[in-house]
Structures are given as structure tokens and as C-alpha cells.
Amino acid sequence: MKRLYIFFEILIFTLICAFIIIPPFFTPRITDISELFTWTFPWAQAGLFIFCIVLYFFTRKTFCRPKRFFYPSMLCLAILICTALIIKFISSRTGGTTALPSKSLLPQTALQGIFCFLTFLFGAVYEEIIYRYYFTDALKRLLSYTKLPDGRGTFFITEGLGLLVFAFAHLYMGPLSLINAALAHVVLRILYKKTGLIWNSVLIHFVFNIISLILL
């Protein structure tokens, strides 16, 4: 029975890597950030949102160990905003692009506003569940079934891979977006591990995206 359970764990992890983690690495680089913010119904994000909610509820007893509630959340939001401002300043000086939306991309109608809300909500949920909640800890769990020692080496390998897959998923937006995503991953991953609640990271991710659109 245990071997069958491990087999399904490996299968699910492999499928998620093949269909969710890896494809963004091969996304052609965009030249106009406005291509990402057309404010139509986010069908792809909706599908990922539903899948990730199911994944979370089937795995939460394995991965979730709630510790605190919102203790470091506001600090993490402040760090994300400051980092975004620095990245945006560098972008303006170098002519680079970032993943940050801007006020020029604000929705123009109420329907576009709803689609904007859903896009950011679905995106925050599936990115946090896949990258902050699932990938790194699932990889650690799979490695624990091998003869590899469970020490600092395993910690740095799994955490490092988690950072890299999230950062390089944003490479199509340019190197500055990759750096911004890497720093955001570190902050949000620490937030999740400090609280044991992925919904803290989801909320901060969502609020940060809204603030980026309206104020940055």
C-alpha cells in the first residue's frame, strides 16, 4: 500500500512539473507588457485555480502545519513593494521591462474590472499553491523516500530549485522580472513557512498585484 501511495505521489509531482512548472520556461519573450493585461476572462488561470484548490485540499494534512496567523504579513508586503519600486527604478534607467502592471493598464469598464480582479485572484492562488506550498515541500518529501541524508544539503537543493523554477517562469518578461520574481519568491516562501498558512501568501500576493496596478 505504501509503495502504491509513493507511486501516485511521484506521478502527480511529475505531471505537475510537465504541465505546469516546465511550460513557462519556453514561453517566447514579450516586447510589450500590455499583452499580458487585456482583461478578458482568464480561462487558463481559472483552470489552474480549480486544479490547485483540489491539490491543496488533498495534500493539506501532509504539508500544512499552522504556526502563526498574520504575524509577518504586513512586513512581507512592505518588502515586496519596496523591491518592486527598486526594480521599476532600475527598469526606467536601463530600458528593461518588468512583470509589474502599471496605471496605464487599468481596466476601462466594470466588466474589465471584474476580469482584472479574477485574473489577479486566480493567479495569486495557483502561483502560491504550486510554487510556495507544493513544489519545494513535495520535492523534499520525495527525496525523503531515498537514501539521501535529510540535512542542510537537501534543504538548500530543494529551496534553491523552488526559487529557480519560479524565477525562470518569468524569464519571458525579461531579466529584471526574473530578479523581481526570485526576490518575491524568497519573501513569500518565508511568510508561508513562518505561519504555516499558504492563504497568508495568497492574500499578500493578491494585494501586492492590486497595489502595483493602481499605485506603482
mmCIF file of C-alpha atoms in Angstrom:
data_model
loop_
_atom_site.group_PDB
_atom_site.id
_atom_site.type_symbol
_atom_site.label_atom_id
_atom_site.label_comp_id
_atom_site.label_asym_id
_atom_site.label_seq_id
_atom_site.Cartn_x
_atom_site.Cartn_y
_atom_site.Cartn_z
ATOM 1 C CA MET A 1 0.000 0.000 0.000
ATOM 2 C CA LYS A 2 2.799 2.421 0.906
ATOM 3 C CA ARG A 3 4.593 1.745 -2.393
ATOM 4 C CA LEU A 4 1.403 2.458 -4.309
ATOM 5 C CA TYR A 5 0.950 5.726 -2.399
ATOM 6 C CA ILE A 6 4.535 6.754 -3.163
ATOM 7 C CA PHE A 7 3.980 5.870 -6.824
ATOM 8 C CA PHE A 8 0.982 8.210 -7.002
ATOM 9 C CA GLU A 9 2.939 10.960 -5.242
ATOM 10 C CA ILE A 10 5.712 10.663 -7.831
ATOM 11 C CA LEU A 11 3.186 10.536 -10.682
ATOM 12 C CA ILE A 12 1.344 13.668 -9.527
ATOM 13 C CA PHE A 13 4.602 15.549 -8.966
ATOM 14 C CA THR A 14 5.865 14.549 -12.419
ATOM 15 C CA LEU A 15 2.627 15.593 -14.135
ATOM 16 C CA ILE A 16 2.607 18.962 -12.360
ATOM 17 C CA CYS A 17 6.199 19.562 -13.417
ATOM 18 C CA ALA A 18 5.458 18.519 -17.009
ATOM 19 C CA PHE A 19 2.264 20.525 -17.494
ATOM 20 C CA ILE A 20 2.598 23.490 -15.089
ATOM 21 C CA ILE A 21 6.192 24.018 -13.941
ATOM 22 C CA ILE A 22 8.163 23.469 -17.160
ATOM 23 C CA PRO A 23 6.000 25.050 -19.954
ATOM 24 C CA PRO A 24 6.574 28.691 -18.841
ATOM 25 C CA PHE A 25 10.329 28.200 -19.400
ATOM 26 C CA PHE A 26 9.634 28.009 -23.148
ATOM 27 C CA THR A 27 7.260 30.970 -23.413
ATOM 28 C CA PRO A 28 8.530 33.405 -26.085
ATOM 29 C CA ARG A 29 9.766 36.674 -24.658
ATOM 30 C CA ILE A 30 7.259 39.508 -24.889
ATOM 31 C CA THR A 31 8.159 43.007 -26.045
ATOM 32 C CA ASP A 32 5.061 44.816 -24.782
ATOM 33 C CA ILE A 33 3.903 44.197 -21.192
ATOM 34 C CA SER A 34 0.379 45.296 -22.122
ATOM 35 C CA GLU A 35 -0.013 41.985 -23.971
ATOM 36 C CA LEU A 36 -0.414 40.330 -20.562
ATOM 37 C CA PHE A 37 -3.199 42.608 -19.347
ATOM 38 C CA THR A 38 -6.049 42.539 -21.851
ATOM 39 C CA TRP A 39 -8.677 41.974 -19.123
ATOM 40 C CA THR A 40 -10.730 39.231 -20.725
ATOM 41 C CA PHE A 41 -11.988 36.274 -18.719
ATOM 42 C CA PRO A 42 -8.882 34.354 -17.523
ATOM 43 C CA TRP A 43 -9.819 30.867 -18.663
ATOM 44 C CA ALA A 44 -6.335 29.382 -18.263
ATOM 45 C CA GLN A 45 -5.920 30.852 -14.780
ATOM 46 C CA ALA A 46 -9.390 29.638 -13.826
ATOM 47 C CA GLY A 47 -8.471 26.079 -14.778
ATOM 48 C CA LEU A 48 -5.241 26.259 -12.805
ATOM 49 C CA PHE A 49 -7.113 27.818 -9.880
ATOM 50 C CA ILE A 50 -9.576 24.909 -9.699
ATOM 51 C CA PHE A 51 -6.806 22.334 -10.028
ATOM 52 C CA CYS A 52 -4.725 23.965 -7.287
ATOM 53 C CA ILE A 53 -7.643 24.217 -4.873
ATOM 54 C CA VAL A 54 -8.234 20.465 -5.330
ATOM 55 C CA LEU A 55 -4.493 19.791 -4.924
ATOM 56 C CA TYR A 56 -4.401 21.835 -1.726
ATOM 57 C CA PHE A 57 -7.340 20.083 -0.075
ATOM 58 C CA PHE A 58 -5.944 16.659 -0.931
ATOM 59 C CA THR A 59 -2.484 17.453 0.458
ATOM 60 C CA ARG A 60 -3.043 19.924 3.290
ATOM 61 C CA LYS A 61 -2.868 17.242 6.013
ATOM 62 C CA THR A 62 0.562 16.289 4.694
ATOM 63 C CA PHE A 63 2.114 19.732 4.162
ATOM 64 C CA CYS A 64 0.233 22.224 6.371
ATOM 65 C CA ARG A 65 1.371 22.842 9.932
ATOM 66 C CA PRO A 66 -0.185 26.174 11.010
ATOM 67 C CA LYS A 67 2.016 28.119 13.443
ATOM 68 C CA ARG A 68 1.042 31.772 13.472
ATOM 69 C CA PHE A 69 -1.590 33.813 11.720
ATOM 70 C CA PHE A 70 -0.781 37.181 10.124
ATOM 71 C CA TYR A 71 2.334 37.970 12.161
ATOM 72 C CA PRO A 72 4.865 38.835 9.378
ATOM 73 C CA SER A 73 2.394 39.501 6.557
ATOM 74 C CA MET A 74 2.456 43.313 6.524
ATOM 75 C CA LEU A 75 6.243 43.306 6.722
ATOM 76 C CA CYS A 76 6.380 40.986 3.711
ATOM 77 C CA LEU A 77 4.009 43.242 1.763
ATOM 78 C CA ALA A 78 6.203 46.259 2.554
ATOM 79 C CA ILE A 79 9.309 44.378 1.376
ATOM 80 C CA LEU A 80 7.584 43.376 -1.875
ATOM 81 C CA ILE A 81 6.525 46.963 -2.571
ATOM 82 C CA CYS A 82 9.997 48.367 -1.837
ATOM 83 C CA THR A 83 11.605 45.696 -4.018
ATOM 84 C CA ALA A 84 9.170 46.449 -6.834
ATOM 85 C CA LEU A 85 9.937 50.167 -6.637
ATOM 86 C CA ILE A 86 13.671 49.498 -6.825
ATOM 87 C CA ILE A 87 13.231 47.125 -9.770
ATOM 88 C CA LYS A 88 10.972 49.635 -11.521
ATOM 89 C CA PHE A 89 13.553 52.408 -10.983
ATOM 90 C CA ILE A 90 16.289 50.217 -12.460
ATOM 91 C CA SER A 91 13.978 49.378 -15.359
ATOM 92 C CA SER A 92 13.358 53.060 -16.094
ATOM 93 C CA ARG A 93 17.101 53.717 -16.094
ATOM 94 C CA THR A 94 18.093 50.757 -18.231
ATOM 95 C CA GLY A 95 15.139 50.488 -20.587
ATOM 96 C CA GLY A 96 14.312 46.991 -19.352
ATOM 97 C CA THR A 97 10.870 45.517 -18.699
ATOM 98 C CA THR A 98 9.331 44.065 -15.568
ATOM 99 C CA ALA A 99 6.336 41.910 -14.763
ATOM 100 C CA LEU A 100 4.692 44.781 -12.937
ATOM 101 C CA PRO A 101 1.475 46.178 -14.397
ATOM 102 C CA SER A 102 1.066 49.939 -14.475
ATOM 103 C CA LYS A 103 -1.662 52.546 -14.129
ATOM 104 C CA SER A 104 -1.858 52.837 -17.918
ATOM 105 C CA LEU A 105 -3.214 49.272 -17.952
ATOM 106 C CA LEU A 106 -6.126 49.918 -15.590
ATOM 107 C CA PRO A 107 -9.463 48.320 -16.606
ATOM 108 C CA GLN A 108 -11.679 50.732 -18.544
ATOM 109 C CA THR A 109 -15.081 49.166 -17.815
ATOM 110 C CA ALA A 110 -16.786 47.439 -14.894
ATOM 111 C CA LEU A 111 -16.601 44.091 -16.712
ATOM 112 C CA GLN A 112 -12.874 44.537 -17.307
ATOM 113 C CA GLY A 113 -12.548 45.384 -13.605
ATOM 114 C CA ILE A 114 -14.172 42.062 -12.693
ATOM 115 C CA PHE A 115 -11.894 40.194 -15.092
ATOM 116 C CA CYS A 116 -8.886 42.050 -13.635
ATOM 117 C CA PHE A 117 -9.919 41.015 -10.110
ATOM 118 C CA LEU A 118 -10.352 37.387 -11.176
ATOM 119 C CA THR A 119 -7.050 37.349 -13.082
ATOM 120 C CA PHE A 120 -5.119 38.540 -10.050
ATOM 121 C CA LEU A 121 -7.065 36.308 -7.652
ATOM 122 C CA PHE A 122 -6.690 33.124 -9.710
ATOM 123 C CA GLY A 123 -3.035 33.921 -10.405
ATOM 124 C CA ALA A 124 -2.230 34.520 -6.733
ATOM 125 C CA VAL A 125 -3.909 31.278 -5.680
ATOM 126 C CA TYR A 126 -2.335 28.976 -8.237
ATOM 127 C CA GLU A 127 1.151 30.500 -8.058
ATOM 128 C CA GLU A 128 1.248 30.346 -4.266
ATOM 129 C CA ILE A 129 -0.107 26.817 -4.076
ATOM 130 C CA ILE A 130 2.170 25.470 -6.823
ATOM 131 C CA TYR A 131 5.397 27.349 -6.105
ATOM 132 C CA ARG A 132 5.323 28.256 -2.408
ATOM 133 C CA TYR A 133 3.172 25.487 -0.977
ATOM 134 C CA TYR A 134 3.576 22.403 -3.156
ATOM 135 C CA PHE A 135 6.721 22.167 -5.288
ATOM 136 C CA THR A 136 9.511 22.511 -2.715
ATOM 137 C CA ASP A 137 7.873 20.522 0.085
ATOM 138 C CA ALA A 138 6.697 17.790 -2.292
ATOM 139 C CA LEU A 139 10.248 17.509 -3.631
ATOM 140 C CA LYS A 140 11.591 17.263 -0.063
ATOM 141 C CA ARG A 141 9.051 14.556 0.698
ATOM 142 C CA LEU A 142 10.011 12.541 -2.386
ATOM 143 C CA LEU A 143 13.709 12.839 -1.557
ATOM 144 C CA SER A 144 12.961 11.566 1.949
ATOM 145 C CA TYR A 145 11.975 8.236 0.371
ATOM 146 C CA THR A 146 15.510 7.837 -0.996
ATOM 147 C CA LYS A 147 18.741 7.071 0.837
ATOM 148 C CA LEU A 148 19.891 10.680 0.627
ATOM 149 C CA PRO A 149 20.582 12.210 4.061
ATOM 150 C CA ASP A 150 17.968 14.741 5.176
ATOM 151 C CA GLY A 151 20.192 17.666 6.104
ATOM 152 C CA ARG A 152 21.223 21.143 5.025
ATOM 153 C CA GLY A 153 22.233 19.878 1.601
ATOM 154 C CA THR A 154 18.714 18.662 0.871
ATOM 155 C CA PHE A 155 17.277 21.903 2.254
ATOM 156 C CA PHE A 156 19.383 24.120 0.009
ATOM 157 C CA ILE A 157 18.806 21.928 -3.063
ATOM 158 C CA THR A 158 15.029 21.869 -2.727
ATOM 159 C CA GLU A 159 14.663 25.511 -1.695
ATOM 160 C CA GLY A 160 17.061 26.552 -4.451
ATOM 161 C CA LEU A 161 15.145 24.608 -7.083
ATOM 162 C CA GLY A 162 11.884 26.124 -5.836
ATOM 163 C CA LEU A 163 13.326 29.603 -6.259
ATOM 164 C CA LEU A 164 14.751 28.854 -9.701
ATOM 165 C CA VAL A 165 11.603 27.349 -11.191
ATOM 166 C CA PHE A 166 9.511 30.333 -10.081
ATOM 167 C CA ALA A 167 12.075 32.899 -11.197
ATOM 168 C CA PHE A 168 12.654 31.343 -14.618
ATOM 169 C CA ALA A 169 8.917 31.003 -15.162
ATOM 170 C CA HIS A 170 9.063 34.829 -15.514
ATOM 171 C CA LEU A 171 12.073 34.981 -17.824
ATOM 172 C CA TYR A 172 9.838 35.701 -20.829
ATOM 173 C CA MET A 173 9.230 39.144 -19.312
ATOM 174 C CA GLY A 174 12.935 39.946 -19.177
ATOM 175 C CA PRO A 175 15.842 39.565 -16.733
ATOM 176 C CA LEU A 176 14.540 42.249 -14.360
ATOM 177 C CA SER A 177 11.282 40.335 -13.998
ATOM 178 C CA LEU A 178 13.295 37.215 -13.238
ATOM 179 C CA ILE A 179 15.110 39.045 -10.424
ATOM 180 C CA ASN A 180 11.859 40.529 -9.120
ATOM 181 C CA ALA A 181 10.209 37.084 -9.134
ATOM 182 C CA ALA A 182 13.177 35.499 -7.340
ATOM 183 C CA LEU A 183 13.097 38.086 -4.555
ATOM 184 C CA ALA A 184 9.305 37.808 -4.273
ATOM 185 C CA HIS A 185 9.594 34.028 -4.002
ATOM 186 C CA VAL A 186 12.010 34.293 -1.087
ATOM 187 C CA VAL A 187 9.755 36.725 0.786
ATOM 188 C CA LEU A 188 6.542 34.778 0.186
ATOM 189 C CA ARG A 189 8.148 31.411 0.896
ATOM 190 C CA ILE A 190 9.443 32.704 4.256
ATOM 191 C CA LEU A 191 5.965 34.076 5.001
ATOM 192 C CA TYR A 192 4.425 30.667 4.324
ATOM 193 C CA LYS A 193 6.990 28.783 6.399
ATOM 194 C CA LYS A 194 6.716 31.258 9.295
ATOM 195 C CA THR A 195 2.939 30.959 9.501
ATOM 196 C CA GLY A 196 2.267 27.525 8.016
ATOM 197 C CA LEU A 197 -0.705 29.089 6.204
ATOM 198 C CA ILE A 198 -0.491 29.434 2.433
ATOM 199 C CA TRP A 199 -3.514 31.770 2.412
ATOM 200 C CA ASN A 200 -1.362 34.474 4.017
ATOM 201 C CA SER A 201 0.931 34.369 0.984
ATOM 202 C CA VAL A 202 -2.060 34.280 -1.373
ATOM 203 C CA LEU A 203 -3.536 37.389 0.243
ATOM 204 C CA ILE A 204 -0.259 39.340 0.207
ATOM 205 C CA HIS A 205 0.425 38.272 -3.403
ATOM 206 C CA PHE A 206 -3.051 39.410 -4.466
ATOM 207 C CA VAL A 207 -2.881 42.723 -2.575
ATOM 208 C CA PHE A 208 0.598 43.411 -3.970
ATOM 209 C CA ASN A 209 -0.636 42.899 -7.536
ATOM 210 C CA ILE A 210 -3.538 45.292 -6.974
ATOM 211 C CA ILE A 211 -1.268 47.913 -5.409
ATOM 212 C CA SER A 212 1.170 47.519 -8.299
ATOM 213 C CA LEU A 213 -1.608 48.165 -10.801
ATOM 214 C CA ILE A 214 -3.115 51.180 -9.029
ATOM 215 C CA LEU A 215 -0.172 52.902 -7.355
ATOM 216 C CA LEU A 216 3.108 51.744 -8.895
#
